[in-house]
Amino acid sequence: MEFLPLYFRDRLLRVNPHGVIGVVTLWSKPEYVLERFREAGVDLDPATSPIAVFGTLYGNGLREMLRNLLYNPQIQVLLICGYDRSGSADELRNFFELGLIQLESSLVHYEDSEGHREIVPSSIIGTKRIMDDMVQREHFIIPPLLSYLGDPKEEETIYSIKNFFSEWNPPQVDSNLSRLNIPLPKVKVDCFPSNLLTHQVVQQSAIDAWQDLLYLIIRFGKRVTLKKGDRLELLNAKVVVQKPEFEYKKIKKLDIDSKKLRLYQRDILKVNKKIDKEIFAIQKSLVPTIQLRPDESYNYGHRLRAYFQVDGLAECVNRLKSDLEDRKSYFTLWDNQRDLKTKSGQPCFVSLFFRKLENRLTMTSTFRTHNALDGWLLNFYGLMAIQELVADKIGLPVGAITVISHSISIDPKELDRALTVVGKRQWKMRLDPMGYFRVTIDGDKILVEHRAEDVTLKEYRGRTAMALQHQIARDAAVSDINHAMYLGRQLAKAEMALKEGREFVQD
């Protein structure tokens, strides 16, 4: 039986189409892992190798991988050899060992799939991975043998590879095995009209902001087709988190791994241990040498602190120490000369800007592209670590963090996961930062006072709600939609009281 992938054909590194082994490289480059297998003396001849394919597993591709395996039942062994950044190895292992458990959700609905029963959102037992229940472990008549060989950059892994193949006895593949093709389900979603370039979220906390952002993409995102597949996309989405902090209770409520967030915060600031601990006291001529993993093309810590032969965070600290009002504490991670010419390995996180505001250190970051579901929150906690480090060095408390995402999207196949997060979103009334309004009747006109902190900023007078609406809108005096709707109700109520000669009392 020949290996014929249903999904990710262009991203898989195929060796022998008649092989019985699949190598799962997790977050590591398949080309790098293949070379490590070659170093271990593994047969990689396309005619004789027992290995059919090398392929990544970041997490999102799990449901596609399972369908590829069902369609290619000759794959009897899965060797896991890669950098496990997201826990996808456990998700794969738990699927085959423990299976799925149904989720309680009134938000997630799948489109009907011909020949299949009702599709139910589920999670892999013992993990946080959400997926449809169309593929069950029982579908695998002969479940593949899973063997974890280790991180490919470690020398011990070479010995693990050698030991596996020295002790391995090739299985007899049942010639009666048949391919099973289970389609990917589609999540039902309605797209509402909007200006795709103007969406903004302002929240006190990162978790609340993330839930709002996912909601906006689900509701308003435009479906586009990229080389990697369909996406629901917004452009230039802006998120302002006014009080960034580590929210353990909210993280736990959403079943997010707090250790993963902490590790990401550590890694984004990582420097070589040989450099002095007080990194900001070093001379400018000494640049920290952060080493990339051999299976990485870049990482943010390296781009921030070593790639351009300058520690960007150290230099921003130096500028702000010299002048807290400095507006040149700006650092880009994008290398025009390299990144515009190469086909892959470009950073998504592309710039940072620090600015003092109301005696706090604010930070604005820009992302070229953003995975809203799996990347945004992780990236935000990394930004928090950067802001905290710089703020500590210059002696200021942290302020708001603004994140601008030029292209932010969700894979439509992952909408079930996104909807489970959005389903726990709670709406809360917030005060309009533009101020508030006091509405009264003064003689034969409606009087509207625009106020902030008990100070009247401006007065508006008119006989009709429409006339006042236009005056207030012209001044851009309202920024919150709920506040605007409330004000509209009060103006209409005041207009009716004026016409009928009744007393008016603002709600």
Short mmCIF file of C-alpha atoms in Angstrom, two decimals:
data_model
loop_
_atom_site.label_atom_id
_atom_site.label_comp_id
_atom_site.label_asym_id
_atom_site.label_seq_id
_atom_site.Cartn_x
_atom_site.Cartn_y
_atom_site.Cartn_z
CA MET A 1 0.00 0.00 0.00
CA GLU A 2 1.41 3.39 -0.98
CA PHE A 3 1.41 6.34 1.42
CA LEU A 4 -1.08 8.89 0.05
CA PRO A 5 -1.73 11.82 2.41
CA LEU A 6 -5.14 13.45 2.35
CA TYR A 7 -3.86 16.57 4.13
CA PHE A 8 -0.63 18.63 4.27
CA ARG A 9 0.82 16.85 1.24
CA ASP A 10 3.17 19.79 0.51
CA ARG A 11 4.41 19.96 4.11
CA LEU A 12 5.29 16.31 4.61
CA LEU A 13 8.77 14.99 3.91
CA ARG A 14 8.18 11.62 2.23
CA VAL A 15 10.91 8.97 2.13
CA ASN A 16 9.63 5.53 1.08
CA PRO A 17 5.95 5.56 0.06
CA HIS A 18 5.73 1.86 1.04
CA GLY A 19 7.29 2.35 4.49
CA VAL A 20 5.48 1.47 7.71
CA ILE A 21 6.93 4.14 10.02
CA GLY A 22 5.88 7.77 10.40
CA VAL A 23 8.20 10.16 12.23
CA VAL A 24 6.40 12.94 14.12
CA THR A 25 8.77 15.90 14.53
CA LEU A 26 6.43 18.09 16.64
CA TRP A 27 7.84 21.68 16.44
CA SER A 28 11.17 20.67 14.89
CA LYS A 29 11.92 20.98 11.19
CA PRO A 30 11.42 17.62 9.45
CA GLU A 31 14.59 18.21 7.41
CA TYR A 32 16.65 18.59 10.58
CA VAL A 33 15.20 15.47 12.20
CA LEU A 34 15.80 13.49 9.02
CA GLU A 35 19.48 14.46 9.14
CA ARG A 36 19.68 13.28 12.75
CA PHE A 37 18.24 9.93 11.65
CA ARG A 38 20.85 9.83 8.92
CA GLU A 39 23.57 10.47 11.54
CA ALA A 40 22.19 7.53 13.52
CA GLY A 41 22.68 5.28 10.49
CA VAL A 42 18.98 4.78 9.69
CA ASP A 43 18.21 3.55 6.17
CA LEU A 44 16.66 6.50 4.31
CA ASP A 45 16.80 5.02 0.81
CA PRO A 46 13.44 5.68 -0.94
CA ALA A 47 13.37 2.09 -2.13
CA THR A 48 14.25 0.26 1.08
CA SER A 49 13.72 2.58 4.08
CA PRO A 50 11.12 1.46 6.63
CA ILE A 51 10.20 5.14 7.08
CA ALA A 52 7.35 6.47 4.97
CA VAL A 53 7.24 10.09 6.09
CA PHE A 54 8.50 12.84 8.42
CA GLY A 55 5.99 15.49 9.49
CA THR A 56 5.43 18.17 12.13
CA LEU A 57 2.68 18.28 14.76
CA TYR A 58 2.17 21.73 16.24
CA GLY A 59 -1.21 20.77 17.70
CA ASN A 60 -3.63 22.27 15.20
CA GLY A 61 -2.83 19.53 12.68
CA LEU A 62 -3.76 16.62 14.93
CA ARG A 63 -7.15 15.94 13.41
CA GLU A 64 -5.61 15.98 9.92
CA MET A 65 -2.82 13.62 11.03
CA LEU A 66 -5.33 11.13 12.42
CA ARG A 67 -7.24 11.15 9.14
CA ASN A 68 -4.02 10.68 7.19
CA LEU A 69 -3.25 7.64 9.35
CA LEU A 70 -6.69 6.12 8.83
CA TYR A 71 -6.26 6.55 5.09
CA ASN A 72 -2.81 4.92 5.28
CA PRO A 73 -3.25 1.98 7.69
CA GLN A 74 0.14 0.54 6.63
CA ILE A 75 1.72 3.10 9.03
CA GLN A 76 2.13 0.79 12.00
CA VAL A 77 4.66 2.83 14.01
CA LEU A 78 4.84 6.51 15.01
CA LEU A 79 8.24 7.66 16.22
CA ILE A 80 8.01 10.95 18.12
CA CYS A 81 11.24 12.87 17.77
CA GLY A 82 11.04 16.64 18.12
CA TYR A 83 10.87 19.74 20.26
CA ASP A 84 7.61 19.49 22.21
CA ARG A 85 6.78 23.17 22.65
CA SER A 86 3.00 22.86 22.95
CA GLY A 87 2.33 19.43 24.48
CA SER A 88 1.21 17.91 21.18
CA ALA A 89 3.11 14.69 21.95
CA ASP A 90 0.89 14.09 24.99
CA GLU A 91 -2.21 14.89 22.94
CA LEU A 92 -1.28 12.29 20.34
CA ARG A 93 -0.40 9.70 22.99
CA ASN A 94 -3.55 10.34 25.05
CA PHE A 95 -5.79 10.06 21.99
CA PHE A 96 -4.67 6.47 21.40
CA GLU A 97 -4.42 5.50 25.08
CA LEU A 98 -7.45 7.29 26.59
CA GLY A 99 -9.65 8.52 23.75
CA LEU A 100 -12.13 11.41 23.74
CA ILE A 101 -14.66 12.82 26.16
CA GLN A 102 -17.72 14.79 25.07
CA LEU A 103 -17.84 18.51 25.86
CA GLU A 104 -20.87 20.37 27.10
CA SER A 105 -21.28 23.31 24.71
CA SER A 106 -24.33 25.11 23.40
CA LEU A 107 -22.24 27.28 21.07
CA VAL A 108 -20.37 24.76 18.93
CA HIS A 109 -22.39 23.26 16.07
CA TYR A 110 -21.05 21.38 13.07
CA GLU A 111 -22.53 21.23 9.61
CA ASP A 112 -24.16 17.91 8.79
CA SER A 113 -21.81 15.40 7.22
CA GLU A 114 -23.42 12.85 4.90
CA GLY A 115 -23.32 9.33 6.27
CA HIS A 116 -22.28 10.38 9.77
CA ARG A 117 -24.23 10.75 12.99
CA GLU A 118 -24.47 14.06 14.80
CA ILE A 119 -20.99 15.46 15.35
CA VAL A 120 -20.14 16.41 18.93
CA PRO A 121 -17.33 18.67 20.20
CA SER A 122 -14.95 16.67 22.37
CA SER A 123 -11.59 16.89 24.08
CA ILE A 124 -8.75 14.39 24.32
CA ILE A 125 -8.85 12.97 27.83
CA GLY A 126 -6.13 14.37 30.06
CA THR A 127 -5.36 17.28 27.73
CA LYS A 128 -6.86 20.60 26.67
CA ARG A 129 -7.05 19.67 22.97
CA ILE A 130 -10.57 20.18 21.57
CA MET A 131 -11.66 18.47 18.37
CA ASP A 132 -14.62 16.82 16.70
CA ASP A 133 -15.57 13.25 17.59
CA MET A 134 -15.77 11.90 14.02
CA VAL A 135 -12.44 10.11 14.45
CA GLN A 136 -12.28 7.82 17.47
CA ARG A 137 -9.42 5.59 18.58
CA GLU A 138 -11.72 2.62 17.88
CA HIS A 139 -11.48 3.47 14.17
CA PHE A 140 -7.88 2.23 14.26
CA ILE A 141 -8.20 -1.54 13.92
CA ILE A 142 -4.47 -1.78 14.58
CA PRO A 143 -3.44 1.32 16.57
CA PRO A 144 0.05 2.50 15.64
CA LEU A 145 2.86 1.80 18.11
CA LEU A 146 4.02 5.12 19.62
CA SER A 147 7.62 5.52 20.71
CA TYR A 148 9.13 8.77 22.02
CA LEU A 149 12.80 9.09 21.03
CA GLY A 150 13.54 12.53 22.50
CA ASP A 151 14.59 16.03 21.47
CA PRO A 152 16.59 15.81 18.21
CA LYS A 153 19.17 18.36 19.29
CA GLU A 154 20.27 16.21 22.24
CA GLU A 155 23.04 13.69 21.61
CA GLU A 156 21.24 11.03 23.67
CA THR A 157 18.51 11.06 21.04
CA ILE A 158 20.95 9.70 18.45
CA TYR A 159 21.46 6.67 20.70
CA SER A 160 17.69 6.31 21.20
CA ILE A 161 17.22 6.24 17.42
CA LYS A 162 20.01 3.66 17.00
CA ASN A 163 18.62 1.50 19.81
CA PHE A 164 15.10 1.55 18.39
CA PHE A 165 16.15 0.35 14.96
CA SER A 166 18.63 -2.20 16.30
CA GLU A 167 15.88 -3.88 18.35
CA TRP A 168 12.97 -3.30 15.98
CA ASN A 169 11.33 -6.13 14.11
CA PRO A 170 9.32 -4.96 11.09
CA PRO A 171 5.64 -5.89 11.50
CA GLN A 172 3.75 -7.96 8.97
CA VAL A 173 1.29 -5.58 7.36
CA ASP A 174 -2.13 -7.14 6.84
CA SER A 175 -2.81 -7.00 3.11
CA ASN A 176 -6.55 -6.86 3.85
CA LEU A 177 -6.33 -3.48 5.56
CA SER A 178 -8.46 -0.90 3.79
CA ARG A 179 -8.28 2.85 3.68
CA LEU A 180 -10.77 4.86 5.72
CA ASN A 181 -11.59 8.38 4.58
CA ILE A 182 -13.34 10.43 7.27
CA PRO A 183 -13.86 14.03 6.13
CA LEU A 184 -13.09 17.04 8.26
CA PRO A 185 -16.25 18.62 9.66
CA LYS A 186 -17.10 22.26 9.20
CA VAL A 187 -18.20 24.39 12.11
CA LYS A 188 -21.35 26.36 11.43
CA VAL A 189 -20.58 30.06 11.41
CA ASP A 190 -22.29 33.21 10.21
CA CYS A 191 -20.19 36.18 9.09
CA PHE A 192 -21.61 39.60 9.83
CA PRO A 193 -20.74 42.73 7.81
CA SER A 194 -18.23 45.23 9.21
CA ASN A 195 -15.21 47.35 8.34
CA LEU A 196 -12.50 44.70 8.52
CA LEU A 197 -9.84 47.37 9.16
CA THR A 198 -11.24 49.05 12.27
CA HIS A 199 -11.87 46.45 14.96
CA GLN A 200 -10.60 47.37 18.41
CA VAL A 201 -10.76 45.80 21.87
CA VAL A 202 -10.15 47.71 25.10
CA GLN A 203 -10.19 45.68 28.30
CA GLN A 204 -8.67 45.72 31.77
CA SER A 205 -7.32 42.16 31.52
CA ALA A 206 -5.59 40.06 28.86
CA ILE A 207 -7.99 37.12 29.19
CA ASP A 208 -11.07 39.31 28.71
CA ALA A 209 -9.40 41.03 25.75
CA TRP A 210 -8.52 37.69 24.15
CA GLN A 211 -12.09 36.42 24.47
CA ASP A 212 -13.44 39.62 22.92
CA LEU A 213 -10.90 39.39 20.10
CA LEU A 214 -11.86 35.80 19.29
CA TYR A 215 -15.51 36.80 19.30
CA LEU A 216 -14.88 39.61 16.81
CA ILE A 217 -13.01 37.30 14.44
CA ILE A 218 -15.70 34.62 14.65
CA ARG A 219 -18.47 37.16 14.04
CA PHE A 220 -16.83 39.49 11.52
CA GLY A 221 -13.78 37.70 10.11
CA LYS A 222 -13.64 37.40 6.32
CA ARG A 223 -12.88 33.96 4.91
CA VAL A 224 -9.69 34.04 2.85
CA THR A 225 -7.75 31.22 1.22
CA LEU A 226 -4.02 31.10 1.89
CA LYS A 227 -1.47 28.53 0.75
CA LYS A 228 -1.85 26.86 4.14
CA GLY A 229 -5.65 26.77 3.86
CA ASP A 230 -8.74 28.84 4.70
CA ARG A 231 -8.74 31.43 7.46
CA LEU A 232 -11.20 33.87 9.05
CA GLU A 233 -9.24 37.12 9.02
CA LEU A 234 -9.34 40.67 10.33
CA LEU A 235 -6.77 43.31 9.38
CA ASN A 236 -5.05 45.77 11.71
CA ALA A 237 -6.92 44.62 14.80
CA LYS A 238 -5.95 46.66 17.85
CA VAL A 239 -6.13 45.40 21.43
CA VAL A 240 -5.44 47.56 24.48
CA VAL A 241 -5.02 45.81 27.83
CA GLN A 242 -5.01 48.48 30.52
CA LYS A 243 -3.88 46.37 33.49
CA PRO A 244 -1.69 43.50 32.26
CA GLU A 245 -1.07 40.93 34.98
CA PHE A 246 -0.85 37.16 35.43
CA GLU A 247 -4.49 36.14 35.98
CA TYR A 248 -4.32 32.73 37.62
CA LYS A 249 -8.04 32.41 38.35
CA LYS A 250 -9.12 33.30 34.81
CA ILE A 251 -6.41 31.09 33.33
CA LYS A 252 -7.61 28.16 35.42
CA LYS A 253 -11.24 28.81 34.48
CA LEU A 254 -10.35 28.52 30.79
CA ASP A 255 -8.23 25.42 31.50
CA ILE A 256 -5.06 27.08 30.18
CA ASP A 257 -1.69 25.70 31.21
CA SER A 258 -0.11 28.42 33.38
CA LYS A 259 3.27 26.62 33.33
CA LYS A 260 3.34 26.93 29.55
CA LEU A 261 2.80 30.70 29.85
CA ARG A 262 5.57 31.00 32.44
CA LEU A 263 7.99 29.01 30.27
CA TYR A 264 7.22 31.23 27.31
CA GLN A 265 7.89 34.33 29.41
CA ARG A 266 11.22 32.88 30.44
CA ASP A 267 12.23 31.88 26.93
CA ILE A 268 11.46 35.24 25.31
CA LEU A 269 13.95 36.92 27.67
CA LYS A 270 16.57 34.18 27.61
CA VAL A 271 20.23 35.19 27.23
CA ASN A 272 23.44 33.18 27.25
CA LYS A 273 24.51 32.26 30.80
CA LYS A 274 28.08 33.34 30.06
CA ILE A 275 27.00 36.97 29.92
CA ASP A 276 26.98 38.93 33.17
CA LYS A 277 23.75 38.54 35.10
CA GLU A 278 23.30 42.31 35.18
CA ILE A 279 22.87 42.38 31.43
CA PHE A 280 22.10 46.08 31.29
CA ALA A 281 25.39 47.03 32.90
CA ILE A 282 27.51 45.54 30.11
CA GLN A 283 29.38 47.66 27.63
CA LYS A 284 27.75 48.29 24.30
CA SER A 285 30.50 46.36 22.56
CA LEU A 286 29.48 43.19 24.39
CA VAL A 287 26.43 41.66 22.75
CA PRO A 288 24.79 38.60 24.33
CA THR A 289 25.17 35.54 22.11
CA ILE A 290 21.83 33.77 22.23
CA GLN A 291 22.08 30.47 20.41
CA LEU A 292 19.29 29.29 18.15
CA ARG A 293 18.30 25.65 18.34
CA PRO A 294 19.53 23.78 15.26
CA ASP A 295 15.92 23.09 14.30
CA GLU A 296 14.90 26.78 14.60
CA SER A 297 15.14 29.47 11.94
CA TYR A 298 14.49 32.22 14.51
CA ASN A 299 13.08 32.91 17.94
CA TYR A 300 11.93 36.19 19.44
CA GLY A 301 14.54 36.30 22.21
CA HIS A 302 17.30 35.94 19.62
CA ARG A 303 15.84 38.61 17.34
CA LEU A 304 15.35 40.99 20.27
CA ARG A 305 18.72 40.57 21.91
CA ALA A 306 21.35 39.22 19.54
CA TYR A 307 20.40 38.93 15.86
CA PHE A 308 21.16 42.54 14.92
CA GLN A 309 24.35 42.57 17.00
CA VAL A 310 22.60 44.67 19.61
CA ASP A 311 20.53 43.88 22.70
CA GLY A 312 17.40 45.83 21.82
CA LEU A 313 15.97 45.70 25.33
CA ALA A 314 19.22 46.89 26.89
CA GLU A 315 19.44 49.83 24.51
CA CYS A 316 15.81 50.84 25.12
CA VAL A 317 16.51 50.73 28.87
CA ASN A 318 19.59 52.92 28.40
CA ARG A 319 17.61 55.49 26.41
CA LEU A 320 14.79 55.63 28.95
CA LYS A 321 17.20 55.89 31.85
CA SER A 322 18.72 58.92 30.18
CA ASP A 323 15.35 60.47 29.32
CA LEU A 324 12.03 59.07 30.53
CA GLU A 325 10.27 61.11 27.84
CA ASP A 326 12.34 59.49 25.07
CA ARG A 327 10.33 58.55 21.98
CA LYS A 328 13.07 56.60 20.23
CA SER A 329 12.81 53.50 22.45
CA TYR A 330 11.65 51.54 19.45
CA PHE A 331 12.95 48.21 18.20
CA THR A 332 12.14 46.17 15.08
CA LEU A 333 12.59 42.41 14.74
CA TRP A 334 12.08 42.38 10.97
CA ASP A 335 15.21 42.10 8.82
CA ASN A 336 14.33 43.60 5.43
CA GLN A 337 17.40 42.22 3.70
CA ARG A 338 16.68 38.65 4.78
CA ASP A 339 12.98 38.42 5.51
CA LEU A 340 11.74 39.94 2.24
CA LYS A 341 13.77 37.45 0.20
CA THR A 342 13.46 34.12 2.00
CA LYS A 343 10.48 31.78 1.66
CA SER A 344 10.14 30.93 5.34
CA GLY A 345 11.43 31.68 8.83
CA GLN A 346 10.16 35.26 9.10
CA PRO A 347 9.12 36.54 12.55
CA CYS A 348 5.47 37.33 13.18
CA PHE A 349 6.32 39.69 16.05
CA VAL A 350 7.94 42.66 14.31
CA SER A 351 8.22 45.73 16.55
CA LEU A 352 8.17 47.21 20.08
CA PHE A 353 7.70 50.79 21.26
CA PHE A 354 8.07 51.97 24.86
CA ARG A 355 6.56 55.23 26.12
CA LYS A 356 5.94 56.77 29.51
CA LEU A 357 2.30 57.73 30.05
CA GLU A 358 0.91 59.08 33.33
CA ASN A 359 4.11 57.98 35.05
CA ARG A 360 3.79 54.37 33.88
CA LEU A 361 5.65 52.45 31.19
CA THR A 362 3.35 51.59 28.30
CA MET A 363 4.31 49.32 25.45
CA THR A 364 2.98 48.96 21.91
CA SER A 365 3.83 45.86 19.89
CA THR A 366 3.13 45.02 16.27
CA PHE A 367 2.61 41.58 14.77
CA ARG A 368 2.78 40.94 11.04
CA THR A 369 0.51 37.91 11.29
CA HIS A 370 -1.19 36.41 14.30
CA ASN A 371 -2.76 33.06 15.12
CA ALA A 372 -5.59 34.34 17.32
CA LEU A 373 -6.36 31.03 18.99
CA ASP A 374 -2.94 29.55 19.72
CA GLY A 375 -0.60 32.52 19.43
CA TRP A 376 -2.18 35.72 20.70
CA LEU A 377 -2.47 34.98 24.42
CA LEU A 378 0.92 33.24 24.56
CA ASN A 379 2.53 36.20 22.79
CA PHE A 380 0.81 38.65 25.12
CA TYR A 381 2.24 36.99 28.21
CA GLY A 382 5.65 37.15 26.57
CA LEU A 383 5.13 40.88 26.02
CA MET A 384 4.22 41.24 29.70
CA ALA A 385 7.59 39.72 30.65
CA ILE A 386 9.41 42.16 28.36
CA GLN A 387 7.50 45.14 29.75
CA GLU A 388 8.07 44.07 33.37
CA LEU A 389 11.80 43.67 32.81
CA VAL A 390 12.24 47.10 31.19
CA ALA A 391 9.93 48.84 33.68
CA ASP A 392 11.88 47.36 36.59
CA LYS A 393 15.19 48.56 35.16
CA ILE A 394 13.99 52.16 34.71
CA GLY A 395 12.02 52.33 37.96
CA LEU A 396 8.49 52.77 36.60
CA PRO A 397 5.36 50.70 37.24
CA VAL A 398 3.88 48.95 34.21
CA GLY A 399 1.07 50.54 32.25
CA ALA A 400 -1.10 49.44 29.34
CA ILE A 401 0.04 47.12 26.57
CA THR A 402 -1.26 47.67 23.04
CA VAL A 403 -1.05 44.90 20.44
CA ILE A 404 -1.62 45.68 16.76
CA SER A 405 -2.05 42.65 14.50
CA HIS A 406 -1.81 43.44 10.79
CA SER A 407 -3.38 40.09 9.89
CA ILE A 408 -5.05 38.06 12.63
CA SER A 409 -7.02 34.94 11.90
CA ILE A 410 -8.55 31.66 13.00
CA ASP A 411 -8.47 28.40 11.08
CA PRO A 412 -12.17 27.60 10.41
CA LYS A 413 -11.47 23.98 11.35
CA GLU A 414 -10.56 25.24 14.84
CA LEU A 415 -13.77 27.19 15.40
CA ASP A 416 -15.02 24.57 17.83
CA ARG A 417 -12.04 25.31 20.08
CA ALA A 418 -12.49 29.06 19.67
CA LEU A 419 -16.19 28.90 20.49
CA THR A 420 -15.54 27.04 23.73
CA VAL A 421 -13.32 29.96 24.82
CA VAL A 422 -15.82 32.58 23.63
CA GLY A 423 -18.64 30.71 25.38
CA LYS A 424 -17.11 31.64 28.74
CA ARG A 425 -16.94 35.32 27.79
CA GLN A 426 -18.85 37.57 30.16
CA TRP A 427 -20.13 40.99 29.21
CA LYS A 428 -19.48 43.74 31.74
CA MET A 429 -20.57 47.33 31.62
CA ARG A 430 -17.61 49.73 31.64
CA LEU A 431 -17.36 53.47 32.03
CA ASP A 432 -16.81 55.45 28.86
CA PRO A 433 -13.35 57.06 29.07
CA MET A 434 -14.83 60.05 27.19
CA GLY A 435 -16.95 60.93 30.23
CA TYR A 436 -20.68 60.83 30.98
CA PHE A 437 -23.81 62.93 30.29
CA ARG A 438 -26.40 64.59 32.49
CA VAL A 439 -29.71 65.14 30.70
CA THR A 440 -32.32 67.66 31.95
CA ILE A 441 -35.03 69.93 30.52
CA ASP A 442 -34.24 73.64 30.67
CA GLY A 443 -37.20 75.77 29.59
CA ASP A 444 -38.24 74.75 26.08
CA LYS A 445 -35.05 72.78 25.32
CA ILE A 446 -33.28 69.64 26.31
CA LEU A 447 -29.98 70.38 28.10
CA VAL A 448 -27.20 67.80 27.86
CA GLU A 449 -24.08 68.34 29.96
CA HIS A 450 -20.99 66.41 28.95
CA ARG A 451 -19.11 65.78 32.21
CA ALA A 452 -15.97 64.12 33.53
CA GLU A 453 -14.97 63.91 37.19
CA ASP A 454 -17.91 66.17 38.09
CA VAL A 455 -16.66 68.92 35.77
CA THR A 456 -18.86 70.10 32.89
CA LEU A 457 -16.86 69.95 29.68
CA LYS A 458 -19.54 71.22 27.32
CA GLU A 459 -23.28 71.90 27.14
CA TYR A 460 -25.58 70.88 24.29
CA ARG A 461 -29.09 72.29 23.78
CA GLY A 462 -31.84 71.25 21.38
CA ARG A 463 -35.53 70.49 21.07
CA THR A 464 -35.15 67.04 19.54
CA ALA A 465 -33.10 63.94 20.27
CA MET A 466 -31.91 63.91 16.65
CA ALA A 467 -30.50 67.45 16.81
CA LEU A 468 -28.60 66.61 20.01
CA GLN A 469 -27.45 63.28 18.58
CA HIS A 470 -25.78 65.07 15.66
CA GLN A 471 -24.09 67.65 17.91
CA ILE A 472 -22.66 64.98 20.23
CA ALA A 473 -21.57 62.77 17.33
CA ARG A 474 -19.82 65.72 15.65
CA ASP A 475 -17.71 66.21 18.78
CA ALA A 476 -16.89 62.47 19.01
CA ALA A 477 -17.94 62.71 22.65
CA VAL A 478 -18.95 59.04 23.01
CA SER A 479 -16.64 56.05 22.49
CA ASP A 480 -18.56 53.14 24.01
CA ILE A 481 -21.46 51.65 22.05
CA ASN A 482 -23.41 50.70 25.17
CA HIS A 483 -23.03 54.24 26.48
CA ALA A 484 -24.23 55.64 23.14
CA MET A 485 -27.34 53.43 23.20
CA TYR A 486 -28.09 54.46 26.78
CA LEU A 487 -27.72 58.16 25.88
CA GLY A 488 -30.01 57.69 22.90
CA ARG A 489 -32.72 56.26 25.15
CA GLN A 490 -32.43 59.21 27.53
CA LEU A 491 -32.62 61.77 24.73
CA ALA A 492 -35.72 60.12 23.26
CA LYS A 493 -37.34 60.01 26.69
CA ALA A 494 -36.50 63.69 27.30
CA GLU A 495 -37.89 64.70 23.88
CA MET A 496 -41.19 62.94 24.62
CA ALA A 497 -41.43 64.59 28.08
CA LEU A 498 -40.75 68.03 26.52
CA LYS A 499 -43.49 67.55 23.90
CA GLU A 500 -46.05 66.35 26.45
CA GLY A 501 -45.09 68.85 29.14
CA ARG A 502 -44.22 66.13 31.62
CA GLU A 503 -41.41 65.97 34.16
CA PHE A 504 -38.25 64.24 32.99
CA VAL A 505 -36.00 62.20 35.27
CA GLN A 506 -32.89 60.62 33.82
CA ASP A 507 -32.55 56.88 34.45
#
